[in-house]
Structures are given as structure tokens and as C-alpha cells.
Coordinates of C-alpha atoms and ligand atoms in Angstrom, one line a residue:
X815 CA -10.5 -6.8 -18.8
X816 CA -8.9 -5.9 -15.7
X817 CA -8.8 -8.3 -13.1
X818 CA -7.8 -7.4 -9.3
X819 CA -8.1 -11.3 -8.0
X820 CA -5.5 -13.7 -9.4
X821 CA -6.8 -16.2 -11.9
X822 CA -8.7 -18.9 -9.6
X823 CA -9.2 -22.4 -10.3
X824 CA -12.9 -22.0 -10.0
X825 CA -15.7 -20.9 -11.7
X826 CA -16.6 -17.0 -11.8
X827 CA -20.1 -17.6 -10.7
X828 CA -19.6 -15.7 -7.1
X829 CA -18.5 -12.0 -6.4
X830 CA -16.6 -12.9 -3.3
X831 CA -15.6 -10.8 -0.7
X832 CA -11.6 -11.4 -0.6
X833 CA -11.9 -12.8 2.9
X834 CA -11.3 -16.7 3.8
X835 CA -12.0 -18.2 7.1
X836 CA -10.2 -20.6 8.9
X837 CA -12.9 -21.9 12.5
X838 CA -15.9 -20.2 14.0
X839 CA -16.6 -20.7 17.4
X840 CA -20.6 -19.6 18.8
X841 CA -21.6 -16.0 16.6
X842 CA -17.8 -15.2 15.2
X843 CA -15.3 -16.2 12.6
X844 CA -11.5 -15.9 12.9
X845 CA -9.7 -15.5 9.5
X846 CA -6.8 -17.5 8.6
X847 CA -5.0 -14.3 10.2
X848 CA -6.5 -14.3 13.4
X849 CA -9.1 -11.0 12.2
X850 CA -12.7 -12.2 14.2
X851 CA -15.5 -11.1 12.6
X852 CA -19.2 -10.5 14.1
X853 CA -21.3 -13.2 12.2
X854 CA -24.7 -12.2 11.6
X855 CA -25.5 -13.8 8.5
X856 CA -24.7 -17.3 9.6
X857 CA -23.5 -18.9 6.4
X858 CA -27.1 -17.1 4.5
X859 CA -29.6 -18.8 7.2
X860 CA -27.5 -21.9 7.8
X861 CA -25.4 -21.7 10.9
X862 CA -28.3 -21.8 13.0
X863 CA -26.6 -22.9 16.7
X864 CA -23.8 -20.4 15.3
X865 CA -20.0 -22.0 14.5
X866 CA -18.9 -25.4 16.0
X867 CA -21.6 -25.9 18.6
X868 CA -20.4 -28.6 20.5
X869 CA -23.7 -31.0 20.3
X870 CA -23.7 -30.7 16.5
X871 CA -20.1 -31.5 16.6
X872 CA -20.3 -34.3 18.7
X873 CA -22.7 -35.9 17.0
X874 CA -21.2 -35.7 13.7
X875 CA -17.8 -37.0 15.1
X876 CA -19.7 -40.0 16.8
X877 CA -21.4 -40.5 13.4
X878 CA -18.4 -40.5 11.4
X879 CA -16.2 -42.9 13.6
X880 CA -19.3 -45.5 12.8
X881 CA -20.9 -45.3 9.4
X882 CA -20.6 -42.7 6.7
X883 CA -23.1 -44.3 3.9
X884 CA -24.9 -47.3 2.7
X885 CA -27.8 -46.4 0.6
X886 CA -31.4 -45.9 0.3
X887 CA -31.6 -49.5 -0.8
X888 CA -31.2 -50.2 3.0
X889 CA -32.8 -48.7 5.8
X890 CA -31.1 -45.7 7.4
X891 CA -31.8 -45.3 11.3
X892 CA -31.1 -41.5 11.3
X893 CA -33.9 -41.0 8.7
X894 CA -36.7 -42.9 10.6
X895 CA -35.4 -41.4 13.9
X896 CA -35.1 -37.8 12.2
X897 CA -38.4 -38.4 10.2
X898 CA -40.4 -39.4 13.5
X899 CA -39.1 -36.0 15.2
X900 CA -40.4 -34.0 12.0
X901 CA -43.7 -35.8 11.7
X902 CA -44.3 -35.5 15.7
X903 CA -43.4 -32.2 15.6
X904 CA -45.3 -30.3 12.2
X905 CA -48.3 -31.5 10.0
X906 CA -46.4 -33.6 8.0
X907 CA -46.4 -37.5 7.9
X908 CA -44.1 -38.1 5.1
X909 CA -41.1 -36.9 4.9
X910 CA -38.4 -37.5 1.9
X911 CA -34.6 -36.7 2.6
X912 CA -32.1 -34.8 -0.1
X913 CA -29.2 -32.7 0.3
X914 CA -30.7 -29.4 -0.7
X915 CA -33.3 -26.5 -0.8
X916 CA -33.4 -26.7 -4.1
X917 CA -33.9 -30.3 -4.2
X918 CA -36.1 -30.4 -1.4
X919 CA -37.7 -28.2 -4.1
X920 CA -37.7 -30.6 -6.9
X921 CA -39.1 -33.2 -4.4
X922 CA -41.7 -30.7 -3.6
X923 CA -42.8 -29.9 -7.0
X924 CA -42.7 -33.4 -8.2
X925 CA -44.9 -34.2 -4.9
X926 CA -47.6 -32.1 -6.3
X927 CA -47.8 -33.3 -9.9
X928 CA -47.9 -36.8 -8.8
X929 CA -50.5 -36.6 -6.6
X930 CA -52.8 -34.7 -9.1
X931 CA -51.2 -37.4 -11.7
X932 CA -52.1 -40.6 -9.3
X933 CA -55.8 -38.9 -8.6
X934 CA -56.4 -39.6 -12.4
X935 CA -55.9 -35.4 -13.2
X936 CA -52.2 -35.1 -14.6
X937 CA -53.3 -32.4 -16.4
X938 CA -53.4 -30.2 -13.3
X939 CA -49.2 -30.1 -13.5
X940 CA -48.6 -26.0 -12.5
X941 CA -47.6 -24.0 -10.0
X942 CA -48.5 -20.5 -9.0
X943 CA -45.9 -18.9 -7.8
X944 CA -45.0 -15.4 -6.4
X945 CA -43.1 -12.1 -8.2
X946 CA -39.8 -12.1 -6.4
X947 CA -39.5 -16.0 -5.3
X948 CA -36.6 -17.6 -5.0
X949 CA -36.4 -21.8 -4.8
X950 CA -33.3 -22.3 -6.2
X951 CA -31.0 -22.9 -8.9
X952 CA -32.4 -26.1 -10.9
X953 CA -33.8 -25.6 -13.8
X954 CA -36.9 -26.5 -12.8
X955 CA -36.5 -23.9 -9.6
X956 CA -35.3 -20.7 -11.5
X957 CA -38.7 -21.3 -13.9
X958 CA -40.6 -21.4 -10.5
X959 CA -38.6 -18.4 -8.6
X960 CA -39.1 -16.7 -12.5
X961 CA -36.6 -14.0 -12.5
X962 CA -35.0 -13.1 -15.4
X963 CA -31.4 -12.6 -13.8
X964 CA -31.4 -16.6 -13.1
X965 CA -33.1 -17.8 -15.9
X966 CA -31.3 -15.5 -19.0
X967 CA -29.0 -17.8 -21.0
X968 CA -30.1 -21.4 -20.0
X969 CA -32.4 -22.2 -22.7
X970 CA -36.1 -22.7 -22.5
X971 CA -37.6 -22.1 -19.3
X972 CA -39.4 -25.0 -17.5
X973 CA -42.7 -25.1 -18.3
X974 CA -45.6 -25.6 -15.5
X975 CA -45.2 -22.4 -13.2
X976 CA -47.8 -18.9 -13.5
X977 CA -46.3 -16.1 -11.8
X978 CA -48.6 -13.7 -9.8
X979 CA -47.3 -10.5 -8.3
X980 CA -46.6 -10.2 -4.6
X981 CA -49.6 -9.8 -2.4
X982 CA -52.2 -9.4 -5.3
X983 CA -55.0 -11.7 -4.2
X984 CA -57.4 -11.0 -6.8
X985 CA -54.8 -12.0 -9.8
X986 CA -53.7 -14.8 -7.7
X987 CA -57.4 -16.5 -7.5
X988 CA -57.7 -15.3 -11.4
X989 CA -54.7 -17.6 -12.4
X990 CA -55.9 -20.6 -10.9
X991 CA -57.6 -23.1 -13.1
X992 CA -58.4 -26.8 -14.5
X993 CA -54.2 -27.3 -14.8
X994 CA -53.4 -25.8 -11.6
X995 CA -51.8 -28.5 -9.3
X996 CA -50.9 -25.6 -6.0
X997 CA -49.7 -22.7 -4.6
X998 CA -46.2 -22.4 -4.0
X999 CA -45.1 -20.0 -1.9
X1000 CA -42.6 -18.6 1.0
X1001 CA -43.9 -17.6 4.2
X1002 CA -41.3 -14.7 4.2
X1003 CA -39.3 -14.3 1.5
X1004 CA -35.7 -14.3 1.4
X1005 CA -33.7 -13.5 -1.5
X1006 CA -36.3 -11.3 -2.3
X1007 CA -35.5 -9.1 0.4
X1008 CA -37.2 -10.4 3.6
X1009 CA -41.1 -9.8 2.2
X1010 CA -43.4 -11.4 5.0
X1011 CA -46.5 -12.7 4.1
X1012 CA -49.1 -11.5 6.5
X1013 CA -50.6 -14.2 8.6
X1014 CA -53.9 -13.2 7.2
X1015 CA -53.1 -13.4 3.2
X1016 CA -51.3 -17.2 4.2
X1017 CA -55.1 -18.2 5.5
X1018 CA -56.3 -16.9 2.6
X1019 CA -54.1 -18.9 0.4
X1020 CA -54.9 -21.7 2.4
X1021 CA -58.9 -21.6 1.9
X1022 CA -58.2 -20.7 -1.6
X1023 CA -56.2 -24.2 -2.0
X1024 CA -59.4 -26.1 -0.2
X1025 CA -62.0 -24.6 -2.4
X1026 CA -60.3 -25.3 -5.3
X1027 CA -58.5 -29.0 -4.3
X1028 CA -55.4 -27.5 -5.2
X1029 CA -52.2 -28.1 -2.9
X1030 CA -50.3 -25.2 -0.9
X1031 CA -47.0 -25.5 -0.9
X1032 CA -44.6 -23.5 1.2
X1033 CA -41.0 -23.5 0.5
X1034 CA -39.3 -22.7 4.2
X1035 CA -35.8 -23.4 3.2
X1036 CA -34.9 -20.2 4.8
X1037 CA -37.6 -18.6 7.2
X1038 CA -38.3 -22.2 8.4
X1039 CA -36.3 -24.2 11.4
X1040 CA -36.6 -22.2 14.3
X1041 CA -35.4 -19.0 12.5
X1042 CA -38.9 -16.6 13.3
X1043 CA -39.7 -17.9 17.1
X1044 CA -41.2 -21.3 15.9
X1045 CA -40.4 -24.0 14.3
X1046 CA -41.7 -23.4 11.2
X1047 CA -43.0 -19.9 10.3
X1048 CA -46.2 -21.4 8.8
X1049 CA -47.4 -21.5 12.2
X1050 CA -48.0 -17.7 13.0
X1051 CA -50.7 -18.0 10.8
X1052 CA -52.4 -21.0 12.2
X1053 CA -52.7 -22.9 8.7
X1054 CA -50.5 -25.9 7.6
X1055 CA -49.5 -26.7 4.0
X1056 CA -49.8 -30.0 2.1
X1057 CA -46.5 -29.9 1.5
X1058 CA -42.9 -27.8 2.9
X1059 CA -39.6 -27.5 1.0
X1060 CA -37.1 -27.6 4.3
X1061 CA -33.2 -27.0 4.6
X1062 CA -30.7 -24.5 5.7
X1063 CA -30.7 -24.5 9.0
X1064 CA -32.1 -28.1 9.4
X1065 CA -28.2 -29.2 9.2
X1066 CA -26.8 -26.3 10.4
X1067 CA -23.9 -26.2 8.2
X1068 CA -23.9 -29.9 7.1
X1069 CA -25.7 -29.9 3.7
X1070 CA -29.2 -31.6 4.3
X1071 CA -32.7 -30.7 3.0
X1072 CA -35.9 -32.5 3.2
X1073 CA -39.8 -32.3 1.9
X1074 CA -42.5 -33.2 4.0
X1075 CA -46.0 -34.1 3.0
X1076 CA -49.3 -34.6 4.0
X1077 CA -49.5 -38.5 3.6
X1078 CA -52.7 -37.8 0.9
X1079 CA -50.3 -35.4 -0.6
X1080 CA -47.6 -37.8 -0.6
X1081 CA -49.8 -40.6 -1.9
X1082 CA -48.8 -40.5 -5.7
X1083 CA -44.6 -40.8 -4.6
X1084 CA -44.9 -44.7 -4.9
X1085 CA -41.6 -46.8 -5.0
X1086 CA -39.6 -45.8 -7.9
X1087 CA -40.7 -42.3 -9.0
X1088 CA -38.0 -40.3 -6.7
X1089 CA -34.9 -40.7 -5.0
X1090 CA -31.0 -39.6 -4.2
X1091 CA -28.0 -41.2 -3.7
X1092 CA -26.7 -39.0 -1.0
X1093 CA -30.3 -38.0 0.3
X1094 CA -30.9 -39.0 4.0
X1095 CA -27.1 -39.7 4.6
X1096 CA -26.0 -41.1 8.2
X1097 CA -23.8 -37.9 8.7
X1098 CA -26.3 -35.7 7.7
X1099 CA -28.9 -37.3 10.1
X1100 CA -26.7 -37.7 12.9
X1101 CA -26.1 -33.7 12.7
X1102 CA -29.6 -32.8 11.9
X1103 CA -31.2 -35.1 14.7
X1104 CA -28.7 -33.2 16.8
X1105 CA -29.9 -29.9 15.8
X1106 CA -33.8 -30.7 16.3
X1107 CA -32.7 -32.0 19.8
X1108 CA -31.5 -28.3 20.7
X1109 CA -34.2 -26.7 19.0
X1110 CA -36.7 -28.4 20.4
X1111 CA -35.5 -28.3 23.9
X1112 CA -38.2 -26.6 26.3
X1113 CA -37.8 -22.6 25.6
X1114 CA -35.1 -22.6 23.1
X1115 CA -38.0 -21.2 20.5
X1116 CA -39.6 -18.9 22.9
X1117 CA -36.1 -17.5 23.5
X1118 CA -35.6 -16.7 19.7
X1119 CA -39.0 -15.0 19.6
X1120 CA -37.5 -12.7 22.5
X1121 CA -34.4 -12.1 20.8
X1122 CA -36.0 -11.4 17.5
X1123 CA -38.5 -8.7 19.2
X1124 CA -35.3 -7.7 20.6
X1125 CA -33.1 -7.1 17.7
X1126 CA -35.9 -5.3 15.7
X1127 CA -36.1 -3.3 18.2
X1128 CA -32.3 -2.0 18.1
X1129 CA -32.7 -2.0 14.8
X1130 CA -35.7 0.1 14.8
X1131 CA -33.8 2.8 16.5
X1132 CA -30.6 2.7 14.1
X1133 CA -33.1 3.6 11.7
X1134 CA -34.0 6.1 13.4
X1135 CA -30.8 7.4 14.2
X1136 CA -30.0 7.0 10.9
X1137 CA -32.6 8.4 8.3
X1138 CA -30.3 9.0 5.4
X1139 CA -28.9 5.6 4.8
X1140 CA -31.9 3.2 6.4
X1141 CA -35.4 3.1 5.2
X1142 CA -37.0 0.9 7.7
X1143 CA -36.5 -2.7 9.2
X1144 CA -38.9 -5.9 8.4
X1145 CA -39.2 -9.2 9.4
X1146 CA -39.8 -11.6 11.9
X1147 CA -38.0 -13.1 14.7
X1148 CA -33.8 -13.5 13.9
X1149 CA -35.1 -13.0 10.2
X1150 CA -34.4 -9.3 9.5
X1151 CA -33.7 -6.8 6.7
X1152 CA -32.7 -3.4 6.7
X1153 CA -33.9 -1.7 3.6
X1154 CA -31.7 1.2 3.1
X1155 CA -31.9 4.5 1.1
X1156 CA -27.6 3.9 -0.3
X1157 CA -27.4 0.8 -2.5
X1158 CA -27.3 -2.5 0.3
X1159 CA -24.0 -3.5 -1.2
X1160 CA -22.8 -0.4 0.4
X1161 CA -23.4 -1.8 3.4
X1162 CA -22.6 -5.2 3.6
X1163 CA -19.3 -4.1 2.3
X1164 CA -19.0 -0.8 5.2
X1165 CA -20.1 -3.5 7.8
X1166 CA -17.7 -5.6 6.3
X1167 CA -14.9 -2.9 7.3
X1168 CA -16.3 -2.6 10.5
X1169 CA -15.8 -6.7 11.1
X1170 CA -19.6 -7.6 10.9
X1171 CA -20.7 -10.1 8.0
X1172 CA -24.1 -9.1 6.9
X1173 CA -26.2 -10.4 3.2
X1174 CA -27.7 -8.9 1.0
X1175 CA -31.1 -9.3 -0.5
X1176 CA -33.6 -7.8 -3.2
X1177 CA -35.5 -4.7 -3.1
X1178 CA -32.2 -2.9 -1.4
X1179 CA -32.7 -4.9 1.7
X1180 CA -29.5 -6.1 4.0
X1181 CA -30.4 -9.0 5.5
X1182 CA -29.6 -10.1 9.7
X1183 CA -29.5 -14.2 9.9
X1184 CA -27.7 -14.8 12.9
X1185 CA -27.2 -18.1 14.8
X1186 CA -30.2 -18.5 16.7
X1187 CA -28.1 -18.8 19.7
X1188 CA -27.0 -14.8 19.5
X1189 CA -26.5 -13.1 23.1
X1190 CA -27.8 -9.8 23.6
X1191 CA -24.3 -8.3 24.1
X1192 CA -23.8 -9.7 20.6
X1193 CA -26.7 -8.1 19.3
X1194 CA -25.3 -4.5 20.8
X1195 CA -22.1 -5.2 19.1
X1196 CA -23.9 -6.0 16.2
X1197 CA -25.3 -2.4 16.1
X1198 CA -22.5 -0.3 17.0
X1199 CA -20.9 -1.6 13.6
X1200 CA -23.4 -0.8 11.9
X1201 CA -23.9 2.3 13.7
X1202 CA -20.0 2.9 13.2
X1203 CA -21.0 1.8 9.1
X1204 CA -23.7 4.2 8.7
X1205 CA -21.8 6.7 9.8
X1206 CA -19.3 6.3 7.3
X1207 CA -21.7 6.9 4.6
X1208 CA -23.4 9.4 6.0
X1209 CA -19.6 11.0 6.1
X1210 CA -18.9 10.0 2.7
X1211 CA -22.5 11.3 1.5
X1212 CA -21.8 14.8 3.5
X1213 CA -18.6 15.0 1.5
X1214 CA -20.5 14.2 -2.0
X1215 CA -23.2 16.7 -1.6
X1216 CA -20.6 19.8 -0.5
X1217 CA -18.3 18.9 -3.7
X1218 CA -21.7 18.9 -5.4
X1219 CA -22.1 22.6 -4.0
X1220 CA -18.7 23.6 -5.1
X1221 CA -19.0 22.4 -8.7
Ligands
PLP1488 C1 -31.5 -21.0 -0.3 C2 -32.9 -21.2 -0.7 C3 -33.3 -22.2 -1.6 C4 -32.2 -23.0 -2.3 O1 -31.5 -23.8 -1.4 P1 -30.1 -24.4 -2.0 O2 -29.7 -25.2 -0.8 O3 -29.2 -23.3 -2.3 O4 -30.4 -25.2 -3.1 C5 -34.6 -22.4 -1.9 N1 -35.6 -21.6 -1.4 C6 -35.3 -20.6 -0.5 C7 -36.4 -19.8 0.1 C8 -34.0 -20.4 -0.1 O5 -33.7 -19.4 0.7

């Protein structure tokens, strides 16, 4: 088979762009050329103060010149300190630190079995989850995100997870029963191509999880951390889970995830049934107390919320502008997709041309995940490339259709 890359030392599982970066400064990359590039993907929802922010790096630098790692055998500062902030600042009132969304995952989902396990019920073990999920790539997380293109080839599928499709309430309350342990769920999905769940369907959920005793479970890997206006996205509905899958931009850009929990939800994780070497780490907490400290700072959030109205707005009107490439624009605060009427790897790729590092997602969606830190100015530049991108297609489209004619 032809191959245009030479042969790499690394497994195939990516189709990379042929691009490699060398430092990031605030919303732009500089390649090891000197190219800068617009970034409005932020490393998929993880640069959330955008490229070296100087608090984040500070704090890790500080960190590093003292303590790297112990282990969870000891107590780790960062974690209570870090732990206290999350607590005082959402419903939760445990919290349990990992490396990963798809750990904090694998925390989550073993959170929910033990508790119905500890409550004398360990036959209530499943989880309903949603047509179009993603949680990750464990094998316990590609049974629970169910889609085939993750789960063909790796053997049997995880038992313990019903899939319901997106937004049908009346098969949702049909699949719970006596072995149903929660609901687990995104506020907004990502990977699936930026699907919100209105505020009204999540307080559904939630009642649904009370009159049943069941536990709701939101994964906010992505939507969560500041990214829709608030802290977590949860809270434009008014509910709270019993438990939240958290990471991305919690570090942003040093790997960290974390699950919190209700403490009655948390009840069944008793010394011994869970843990991680690396989970919790001292450089990991230095970086991720830093980021809470920014986030949390009077009007940071509010400011996002703006932006986001903002941005969706601009991107409202490139739509517009633009009928024959974009459908529409969805989302919420700086968590926006573009569904487009080309295929989205068009785009991403034309942006790409055009110096502006977009992501794609499913259901034809580009996805906008900038630093949280974006500047208007930065938004307009944003959408002149793709202005300057859709107008490439819509050349390249123009040329299609009048050799179409000629044929
Ligand atoms: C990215 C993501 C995950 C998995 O996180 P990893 O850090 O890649 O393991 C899980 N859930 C959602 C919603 C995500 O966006």
C-alpha cells in the first residue's frame, strides 16, 4: 500500500496532520518553522488558559524544583488543597484523583456499582447510556460510549451498559430496571458532535434517578471546567449528579482527571477497592490548583459566558454567509460546532491551509474549543479563516458543478 509519510516509530492509530509544533504562547502555536497558527481547538478541550499561561507555568516549575512524587500511601497536600477547592466549589464531597477522562471514567463507573454493591443490591451493576457517547478508550469505556468503530476487533464487549438513543425519554425510562445502578450521561456531547442536552431533559433525568434510587452520572470530561460559562455545565440546569467524570481542562495540558461524588455515593469506595499510582501526583496538583485559581477568580466565568454568546454569534452569521458549506452552529459557551453541508474533514483540513486548527466531531460537526482566555480580535481572526476556508470550497464546489454541466 502506498504510503506518503515515512515509516514512523509509532503506532498507526492517529491520522495526523503532517504538522509538529514547537511552543504556544496565549491562543497560537509556532511550528518548529516559525509558521503560527490560530489555535481554536486547544489541544481537543484541554488548553483551557490557551499555551504557556504564565500562572500554570509557574506553578508547575515551583512544583517540580520541590517534589515530583511519593505515593498514595502518603498524604499529598495538592490533593487535599485541590480536593477542598472542588468540594467548596460543586456538589461533590469526595473526590478521587487519576490521570484521565477515561479513568476518571472507570472511577466513575466503579463508584456506582459499589455503592449499589455496599447497599446490599450488587445486582443493580448497569449503566444506561446514550447513542453517540463517548467516555473513552478502556475497555470498559468503549462498551459504555457503545459505538461500533471503537469497539470492532477487541473481543467481547464489557458487559453492564444499555444504550438508549439520544433524547428518547420514553425508551430511556423503559430500560431502567431491578439491575440498573444509573444514568450516565454528557451534559453536551463532544465526540458526538457537540449534542447539548437541554436543561429541561437533564431535570428529567435527574427526577427519573430519584424515583427510581438510581445514580446520575455525568461525564464532563469535556463540556466541564469552565468551558460553557460555568464551572461545570451541569449547572445551567439547576440539578447536580451523584457523581462527575472530570478532566481535560482541569490540568490544562498536564494530564490530570478526577471523579467526584456525593459522599452517599461514594460510601461503597472503602480502603482498598480503587486506586493509581500516578493519580493525584504533586505536579499534576500544583498545575491544576493553579488553573481553579484563575478560573475561579471573580468574573473569569462570566467573561466566558460573554465570549461564548459572542462567538456563536459570528458564527451564526458565517453560516449565514455561507449556506452551501455550513448547516447551522450549536452549543454552548466556548463549546461550538459547526455542522456543515461538505464532509467536516474538509474543513478542518481548509482551515488548516488557512493557519486555524479546528476538530472534528460526529454528525459532520467541526468543533471550536478555544482557550478560555480567547480575545475578541482573536475570535474575528478566527472567522475570516474560516470565511477565507469556506470560500475555497464554495470555489472548488462552483468548479465541480460547471464540469458537471460540461460532461
Ligand atoms: C476526551 C473524553 C474522554 C476520555 O478522556 P481521555 O483523557 O482521552 O481518556 C471521556 N469523555 C469525554 C466526554 C471526553 O471528551
Amino acid at each position: 500500500m502506498a504510503q506518503s509519510t515515512p515509516a514512523s516509530p509509532l503506532y498507526n492509530t492517529y491520522a495526523r496532520a503532517d504538522l509538529v509544533f514547537e511552543r504556544g504562547e496565549g491562543m497560537w502555536l509556532y511550528t518548529t518553522d516559525g509558521e503560527a497558527f490560530l489555535d481554536v481547538m486547544g489541544g481537543v478541550a484541554v488548553n483551557a488558559l490557551g499555551h504557556a499561561h504564565p500562572v500554570l507555568v509557574e506553578a508547575l516549575k515551583a512544583q517540580a524544583e520541590k517534589l515530583w512524587h511519593t505515593s498514595n500511601v502518603f498524604r499529598v497536600a495538592g490533593q487535599e488543597k485541590l480536593g477542598a477547592r472542588l468540594i467548596e466549589a460543586t456538589f461533590a464531597e469526595k473526590v478521587f484523583f487519576c490521570n484521565s477522562g477515561a479513568e476518571a471514567l472507570e472511577c466513575a463507573i466503579k463508584t456506582a456499582r459499589r455503592y449499589h454493591f455496599a447497599k446490599g443490591q450488587p445486582e443493580r451493576n448497569r449503566l444506561i447510556t446514550f447513542e453517540g457517547a463517548f467516555h473513552g478508550r478502556t475497555l470498559a469505556t468503549i462498551a459504555a460510549g457503545g459505538q461500533e468503530k471503537y469497539l470492532e476487533g477487541f473481543g467481547p464487549k464489557m458487559d453492564g451498559f444499555d444504550q438508549v438513543p439520544f433524547g428518547d425519554h420514553a425508551a430511556l425510562e423503559a430500560a431502567i430496571g431491578p439491575a440498573t445502578a444509573g444514568i450516565l450521561i454528557e451534559p453536551i456531547q463532544g465526540e458526538g458532535g457537540i449534542r447539548q442536552m437541554p436543561a429541561s431533559c437533564l431535570k428529567a433525568l435527574r427526577e427519573l434517578c430519584d424515583k427510581h434510587g438510581i445514580l446520575l452520572v455525568l461525564d464532563e470530561v469535556q463540556c466541564g471546567m469552565g468551558r460553557t460559562g460555568k464551572l461545570f455545565a451541569h449547572e445551567w440546569a439547576g440539578i447536580t449528579p451523584d457523581i462527575m467524570a472530570i478532566a481535560k481542562s482541569l490540568g490544562g495540558g498536564f494530564p490530570v482527571g478526577a471523579c467526584l461524588a456525593t459522599a452517599e455515593a461514594a460510601s461503597g469506595m472503602v480502603p482498598g477497592t480503587h486506586g493509581s499510582t500516578y493519580g493525584g501526583n504533586p505536579l499534576a496538583m500544583a498545575v491544576a490548583n493553579a488553573v481553579l485559581e484563575v478560573m475561579l477568580a471573580p468574573g473569569f466565568l462570566d467573561s466566558v459566558a460573554m465570549k461564548g454568546l459572542q462567538l456563536k454569534q459570528k458564527l451564526a452569521g458565517l453560516v449565514d454567509a455561507h449556506p452551501a458549506v455550513f448547516e447551522t452552529v450549536r452549543g454552548s459557551g466556548l463549546m461550538l460546532g459547526l455542522k456543515c453541508r461538505v464532509p467536516s474533514t474538509e474543513v478542518v483540513a481548509g482551515a488548516r491551509d488557512h493557519k486555524l486548527l479546528t476538530v472534528g466531531a460526529g454528525d459532520n460537526v467541526v468543533r471550536l474549543l478555544p482557550a478560555l482566555i480567547i480575545t475578541e480580535a482573536e475570535m474575528d481572526q478566527a472567522i475570516a479563516r474560516l470565511e477565507a476556508t469556506a470560500v475555497d470550497i464554495e470555489a472548488k464546489l462552483a468548479a465541480q458543478s460547471k464540469k458537471g454541466a460540461a460532461a
